[in-house]
Amino acid sequence: MTDPTPMPAALRGIIDDFAALAGQDKLQLLLEFAENLPALPERYADHPELLEPVPECQSPVFLITEVDRSVTPAVARLFFTAPPEAPTTRGFAGILREGLDGRPVDEVLATPADFAMQLPVADVVSPLRLRGLSAMLARVKRQLAEATRAGA
Amino acid sequence: MSVPFDSDPSLAAYAHPERLVTTAWLAEHKGDPGVVVLESDEDVLLYDTGHIPGALKIDWVLDLNDSVTRDYVDGAAFSALMSARGISRDSTVVIYGDKSNWWAAYALWVFRLFGHEDVRLVNGGRAKWIAEGRELTKDVPRPAATSYPVVQREDAPIRAYQSTVLETLGRHPLIDVRSVPEYTGERTHMAEYPQEGVLRGGHIPSAVNVPWSKAAAEDGTFKPRAELEAIYFGDAGLKADSDVITYCRIGERSSHTWFVLTYLLGLDKVRNYDGSWTEWGNSVRVPVAQGPEAGTAPVAVSA
């Protein structure tokens, strides 16, 4: 049986990376994603009001997406910001950024909504905290869907 | 093993100053025999970004809550948790955390459910330690396992169930420590926090709203006793012998207020209703009040 909505390759790779680890090592990997989340580019750093809040997360995290049509097919750009005191949230943002930034928009839109549930970290961060990741992905997809409709 | 209390004058006026230590005391005593330092944060990764040297992590979801039943861990699980962290029944456990010590107070409250005697909070928590430029490390200590006894959890003195709240409604003061919009019913969760699926907004009739943060100073330490008395005895109308129940959304912010009333003001009949609004606001046929008024408790309520 084939998976009806395949996981984008980079996200699949991240799932596999976490699955290969146990306990504290999973947390260390999540921490690396948190530490490697890039800062906002200037055009957003100077205009935080352009970013969308994610109230489902326990910490203040904001995101914005762009559709880059200079290439074919058009690709998605993802930008996140979250404070250093919220490393779990930063880690989730870092995963989405690494897995989806620069990927074709259609591929991002087809990302399974249950990606967070497939990421094997519930045992180290709790299912409760994973809701924030689901909410971030949902908002990324909604923004991209709106931009795609507007640009069509 | 006897670890000295912190005799810092900033703590002396509180009813039970032995429940608090200053960051300076911690810096001096964190390596003393018999002392175990724990960090309890909202964010499960925060400890791993750097913590007070020698401190171990304890997580409110993964370590203290049962993963199946909505309840705290049982005596066997608590014993295993303590043993793995090198804690003995007579250890001095010193807890600090983020967010003005919400989660540290919550952990301390759970320690008290198990009757662990010597457990203290670091006044000002993680933020104050960092603001003072004190050392952090990523080194995780590996304590030798201890043998912690399996102790029966004793909920009754400091924990209230929904049935207790219903039975005592209108007779004992209730303190709702959530934000004003949560109390009035405008909102069912904290701003910026997850919507945890509450079907009704508002508060338990007769509950007085004293947001938890009123007890905290800017730097995350507790306000001086006189100011706390003005808030809880003056504005909220509590008395030194009041039989009080505190609640919030899931029992974490109300642990902070439970700590204030019990150890800083010396009330000895304070219970934390951890079911809080995520239980009450979803329950069928329990009374709910909306708006800024406390409202009156209906007579003879039964669930």
XYZ file of C-alpha atoms in Angstrom:
455
model
C 0.000 0.000 0.000
C 1.379 3.424 -0.856
C 1.170 6.331 1.518
C -1.512 8.689 0.129
C 0.354 11.831 1.260
C 4.060 11.159 1.268
C 6.240 13.010 3.744
C 8.574 15.526 2.076
C 12.005 13.891 1.896
C 13.760 16.288 4.255
C 11.074 15.888 6.931
C 11.208 12.133 6.469
C 14.960 12.355 7.036
C 14.426 14.321 10.256
C 11.899 11.759 11.487
C 14.434 9.013 10.786
C 17.198 10.939 12.562
C 15.099 11.234 15.713
C 13.967 7.612 15.458
C 17.594 6.474 15.503
C 18.171 8.167 18.859
C 16.914 7.553 22.368
C 16.065 9.690 25.372
C 18.525 12.448 26.089
C 20.065 12.221 22.612
C 16.711 13.150 21.070
C 16.637 16.242 23.265
C 20.161 17.125 22.175
C 19.134 16.908 18.533
C 16.094 19.099 19.198
C 18.399 21.545 20.946
C 20.619 21.675 17.853
C 17.609 22.623 15.757
C 16.811 25.326 18.321
C 20.340 26.700 18.269
C 20.532 26.642 14.474
C 17.270 28.469 13.828
C 18.447 31.416 11.746
C 17.648 34.971 12.787
C 15.013 36.840 10.809
C 16.215 38.684 7.723
C 16.278 42.435 8.174
C 13.045 43.066 6.296
C 11.182 41.139 9.001
C 13.398 41.845 11.970
C 12.563 45.525 11.494
C 8.846 44.796 11.000
C 7.738 42.200 13.531
C 4.109 43.229 12.978
C 4.196 41.422 9.630
C 4.609 38.071 11.341
C 1.781 35.839 12.487
C 1.666 34.717 16.130
C 1.082 31.057 17.001
C -1.011 31.200 20.179
C -1.198 27.401 20.385
C 2.442 27.384 21.448
C 3.275 27.981 25.088
C 5.926 30.504 24.123
C 5.804 33.559 21.915
C 6.641 32.346 18.418
C 5.942 34.216 15.209
C 6.173 33.074 11.620
C 5.811 34.294 8.057
C 6.071 32.580 4.684
C 6.826 33.741 1.155
C 6.272 32.202 -2.245
C 9.356 32.600 -4.421
C 8.168 32.590 -8.033
C 11.587 33.429 -9.489
C 12.082 29.702 -9.958
C 9.858 27.005 -11.451
C 8.142 25.437 -9.712
C 7.658 28.208 -7.144
C 9.239 27.447 -3.770
C 8.219 28.252 -0.202
C 10.329 30.381 2.118
C 9.728 30.035 5.869
C 10.804 32.469 8.586
C 10.368 32.020 12.329
C 11.317 33.854 15.476
C 11.081 32.665 19.098
C 13.030 33.742 22.192
C 16.016 31.782 23.510
C 14.070 31.051 26.719
C 11.768 28.881 24.593
C 14.156 26.289 23.159
C 11.504 23.623 22.530
C 9.480 25.994 20.414
C 12.631 27.161 18.642
C 13.529 23.532 18.003
C 10.157 22.847 16.385
C 10.515 25.964 14.247
C 14.026 24.848 13.272
C 12.702 21.465 12.134
C 10.071 23.026 9.889
C 12.570 25.526 8.536
C 15.122 22.835 7.739
C 12.558 20.439 6.301
C 10.417 22.801 4.245
C 12.267 26.049 3.445
C 13.149 26.224 -0.257
C 10.919 23.267 -1.157
C 8.272 23.507 -3.898
C 5.097 25.091 -2.562
C 2.970 22.133 -3.664
C 5.185 19.783 -1.718
C 4.883 21.895 1.437
C 1.121 22.102 1.032
C 0.980 18.312 0.755
C 2.866 17.779 4.020
C 0.755 15.429 6.156
C -1.012 17.381 8.888
C -0.002 14.712 11.385
C 3.722 15.299 10.876
C 4.086 16.248 14.555
C 2.540 12.941 15.582
C 4.979 11.072 13.316
C 7.999 12.830 14.795
C 9.117 10.376 17.482
C 9.721 12.820 20.328
C 6.490 12.553 22.363
C 8.340 10.468 24.956
C 10.853 13.236 25.631
C 8.804 16.423 25.145
C 5.239 15.119 25.886
C 2.319 15.023 23.412
C 0.971 18.209 24.998
C 3.945 20.246 23.824
C 3.790 18.736 20.333
C 0.537 20.560 19.682
C 2.570 23.701 19.108
C 4.401 22.049 16.225
C 1.124 20.981 14.593
C -0.186 24.509 14.944
C 2.937 26.011 13.347
C 2.709 23.652 10.372
C -0.997 24.377 9.935
C -0.317 28.117 9.863
C 2.542 27.727 7.383
C 0.274 25.761 5.060
C -2.629 28.180 5.425
C -0.428 31.170 4.596
C 1.012 29.425 1.553
C -2.426 28.313 0.344
C -3.689 31.896 0.598
C -0.641 33.255 -1.243
C -1.048 30.637 -3.959
C -4.702 31.520 -4.492
C -3.892 35.229 -4.531
C -1.077 34.726 -7.036
C -3.027 32.401 -9.345
C 22.567 15.547 57.724
C 21.526 19.031 58.549
C 21.768 21.747 55.955
C 21.541 25.263 57.389
C 18.570 27.473 56.562
C 19.143 30.726 54.744
C 19.185 33.457 57.369
C 19.183 36.262 54.789
C 17.202 39.230 56.178
C 15.130 39.440 52.979
C 13.449 36.174 53.980
C 13.181 36.617 57.734
C 9.724 38.215 57.808
C 7.981 35.355 56.042
C 6.040 32.828 58.110
C 8.286 29.952 57.024
C 11.566 31.422 55.802
C 13.059 27.922 55.842
C 11.141 27.228 52.623
C 13.150 29.789 50.654
C 16.778 30.321 49.814
C 18.437 33.212 48.050
C 20.594 32.821 44.967
C 23.603 33.779 47.114
C 22.844 30.955 49.559
C 22.489 28.542 46.658
C 25.838 29.597 45.200
C 27.457 28.845 48.551
C 25.618 25.642 49.504
C 24.770 23.894 46.252
C 27.598 21.421 46.736
C 26.911 20.699 50.404
C 26.393 17.049 51.329
C 22.674 16.309 51.449
C 21.703 19.099 49.055
C 20.121 18.233 45.700
C 19.293 21.080 43.311
C 16.493 20.600 40.776
C 15.389 22.770 37.851
C 11.674 22.634 36.973
C 10.680 24.611 33.874
C 7.763 25.032 31.587
C 10.067 24.421 28.623
C 11.421 20.888 28.705
C 14.631 21.872 26.856
C 15.526 24.981 28.822
C 17.625 23.073 31.355
C 19.636 21.593 28.486
C 20.588 25.045 27.177
C 22.488 25.647 30.420
C 21.640 25.309 34.105
C 23.032 25.950 37.573
C 26.099 23.744 38.075
C 25.137 20.552 39.858
C 21.402 20.912 39.155
C 19.301 18.078 37.754
C 16.173 18.397 35.648
C 12.680 17.466 36.764
C 9.826 17.854 34.275
C 6.277 18.557 35.383
C 4.676 16.584 32.542
C 7.042 13.700 31.988
C 8.174 13.103 35.565
C 5.401 14.275 37.875
C 2.188 13.505 35.970
C 0.933 10.012 35.260
C 0.934 9.523 31.505
C -2.412 7.704 31.403
C -4.681 8.830 34.252
C -4.983 12.556 34.878
C -3.234 12.373 38.212
C 0.197 12.632 39.764
C 2.599 9.717 39.795
C 2.155 7.121 42.511
C 4.510 6.239 45.346
C 6.475 3.693 43.332
C 7.071 6.071 40.416
C 8.001 8.911 42.773
C 10.440 6.638 44.567
C 12.051 5.664 41.246
C 12.247 9.329 40.224
C 13.920 10.295 43.511
C 16.332 7.368 43.469
C 17.477 8.172 39.937
C 18.276 11.729 41.005
C 20.225 10.676 44.038
C 17.621 12.012 46.464
C 17.126 10.420 49.876
C 14.164 10.916 52.169
C 16.251 13.310 54.290
C 17.824 15.236 51.393
C 17.484 18.994 51.228
C 15.863 19.503 47.825
C 16.233 23.008 46.416
C 14.085 23.806 43.373
C 14.242 26.699 40.912
C 12.717 27.336 37.515
C 11.568 29.701 34.787
C 8.464 31.908 34.745
C 8.846 33.296 38.291
C 9.051 29.755 39.665
C 5.557 28.580 38.630
C 6.791 25.154 37.735
C 9.239 25.065 40.609
C 6.375 25.761 43.042
C 4.331 23.092 41.281
C 7.129 20.554 41.725
C 7.565 21.579 45.368
C 3.841 21.047 45.927
C 4.094 17.524 44.487
C 7.062 16.823 46.799
C 4.833 17.857 49.686
C 2.067 15.492 48.481
C 4.613 12.777 49.156
C 5.559 14.313 52.479
C 9.137 15.087 51.503
C 10.087 17.301 54.419
C 12.972 19.528 53.417
C 12.152 21.087 50.078
C 12.885 24.756 49.339
C 12.476 27.255 46.502
C 15.145 29.590 45.184
C 13.678 33.075 45.507
C 13.681 34.634 42.037
C 14.393 31.357 40.277
C 16.360 30.879 37.106
C 15.908 34.428 35.855
C 17.457 35.988 38.953
C 20.429 33.618 38.915
C 21.095 34.577 35.290
C 20.463 38.296 35.845
C 23.156 38.250 38.521
C 25.626 36.868 36.013
C 26.096 33.635 37.902
C 27.575 30.540 36.331
C 25.632 28.186 34.050
C 26.791 24.883 32.639
C 25.626 22.223 30.224
C 27.286 19.483 32.280
C 24.695 17.032 33.547
C 25.619 15.456 36.893
C 25.402 11.686 37.203
C 24.437 11.075 40.837
C 24.686 7.633 42.352
C 21.236 6.084 42.725
C 19.756 6.201 46.194
C 17.134 4.088 47.827
C 14.097 6.336 48.322
C 11.205 4.697 50.176
C 7.875 4.063 48.450
C 5.680 6.591 50.205
C 1.914 6.743 49.896
C 0.874 10.096 48.455
C -1.228 12.020 50.932
C -3.458 14.383 48.950
C -6.014 15.458 51.531
C -4.164 18.241 53.390
C -3.016 20.259 50.372
C -4.912 19.006 47.322
C -8.579 19.581 46.539
C -10.629 17.474 44.135
C -13.654 18.780 42.297
C -15.917 16.961 44.755
C -14.285 18.832 47.657
C -14.819 22.149 45.925
C -18.480 21.364 45.257
C -19.095 20.211 48.812
C -17.520 23.258 50.381
C -18.770 25.819 47.862
C -19.826 29.005 49.573
C -18.320 27.973 52.910
C -14.624 28.208 52.178
C -12.960 31.006 50.255
C -11.807 30.233 46.744
C -8.993 32.112 45.062
C -8.948 32.104 41.268
C -5.401 33.042 40.291
C -5.920 33.311 36.523
C -5.788 36.503 34.503
C -8.801 38.806 34.520
C -10.122 37.795 31.046
C -9.970 34.134 32.035
C -11.858 34.900 35.270
C -14.602 36.892 33.585
C -15.043 34.240 30.929
C -13.915 36.379 28.019
C -11.156 33.890 27.401
C -10.730 30.227 28.323
C -6.946 30.131 28.233
C -4.008 32.415 28.876
C -3.048 34.811 26.128
C -0.353 33.153 23.996
C -1.080 29.767 25.573
C -2.649 26.666 24.091
C -6.397 26.461 23.957
C -6.798 23.384 26.081
C -10.314 22.605 25.068
C -12.457 24.215 27.735
C -16.136 24.329 26.842
C -17.270 27.083 29.215
C -15.583 30.297 30.289
C -15.904 32.002 33.652
C -15.107 31.123 37.236
C -16.366 29.093 40.181
C -19.085 31.159 41.894
C -17.811 32.994 44.987
C -14.152 32.748 43.877
C -12.162 35.937 44.280
C -9.784 36.818 41.451
C -6.188 37.427 42.549
C -3.913 36.832 39.542
C -0.867 34.860 40.738
C 1.514 37.500 39.416
C 0.396 39.954 42.105
C 2.588 37.991 44.514
C 5.698 38.308 42.361
C 8.049 41.273 42.145
C 9.612 42.407 38.860
C 12.681 40.237 39.370
C 10.609 37.102 39.985
C 11.166 37.085 43.750
C 8.215 37.097 46.102
C 6.929 40.445 47.315
C 7.640 41.378 50.929
C 5.266 39.977 53.533
C 3.512 43.277 54.264
C 2.606 43.689 50.599
C 1.375 40.107 50.391
C -0.785 40.646 53.469
C -2.333 43.715 51.883
C -3.207 41.699 48.782
C -4.538 38.513 50.359
C -5.836 39.668 53.742
C -6.831 43.165 52.642
C -8.112 42.991 49.068
C -9.054 39.311 48.914
C -10.483 39.152 52.423
C -8.665 36.036 53.626
C -7.933 35.499 57.314
C -5.011 33.777 58.986
C -7.231 30.780 59.776
C -9.083 30.624 56.456
C -9.590 27.232 54.840
C -8.694 28.242 51.288
C -8.743 26.519 47.920
C -6.707 27.957 45.040
C -7.153 27.104 41.381
C -6.129 28.217 37.889
C -6.169 26.308 34.600
C -4.256 23.109 35.329
C -2.978 23.812 38.837
C 0.441 25.265 38.060
C -0.072 28.984 38.664
C -2.193 28.141 41.716
C 0.736 26.172 43.168
C 2.599 29.481 43.218
C -0.230 31.100 45.193
C -0.536 27.989 47.401
C 3.151 28.453 48.260
C 2.634 32.130 49.065
C -0.360 31.534 51.329
C 1.106 28.496 53.065
C 4.741 29.360 53.580
C 5.005 33.119 53.257
C 1.781 34.088 55.061
C 1.516 31.008 57.267
C -2.014 29.784 56.502
C -2.122 26.106 57.389
C -5.273 25.074 55.549
C -4.598 25.845 51.904
C -5.416 23.354 49.189
C -4.631 23.510 45.502
C -7.426 22.367 43.193
C -5.277 21.055 40.337
C -8.247 19.960 38.219
C -8.837 23.689 37.982
C -10.645 25.291 35.083
C -9.792 22.571 32.567
C -11.899 20.255 34.732
C -14.550 22.647 36.037
C -15.158 24.383 32.710
C -15.871 21.040 31.051
C -18.061 19.550 33.774
C -21.764 19.022 33.298
C -24.125 20.945 35.602
C -21.557 22.625 37.834
C -22.302 26.272 38.577
C -20.340 28.888 36.629
C -20.213 32.647 37.140
C -19.229 35.069 34.391
C -18.180 38.680 34.504
C -16.132 40.576 37.065
C -18.367 39.795 40.072
C -17.510 36.804 42.279
C -21.125 35.682 42.283
C -22.802 33.653 44.982
C -22.556 29.954 45.483
C -25.815 28.083 45.025
C -27.048 26.246 48.107
C -26.740 22.469 48.421
C -24.842 21.632 45.282
C -24.147 18.020 44.524
C -22.324 16.592 41.543
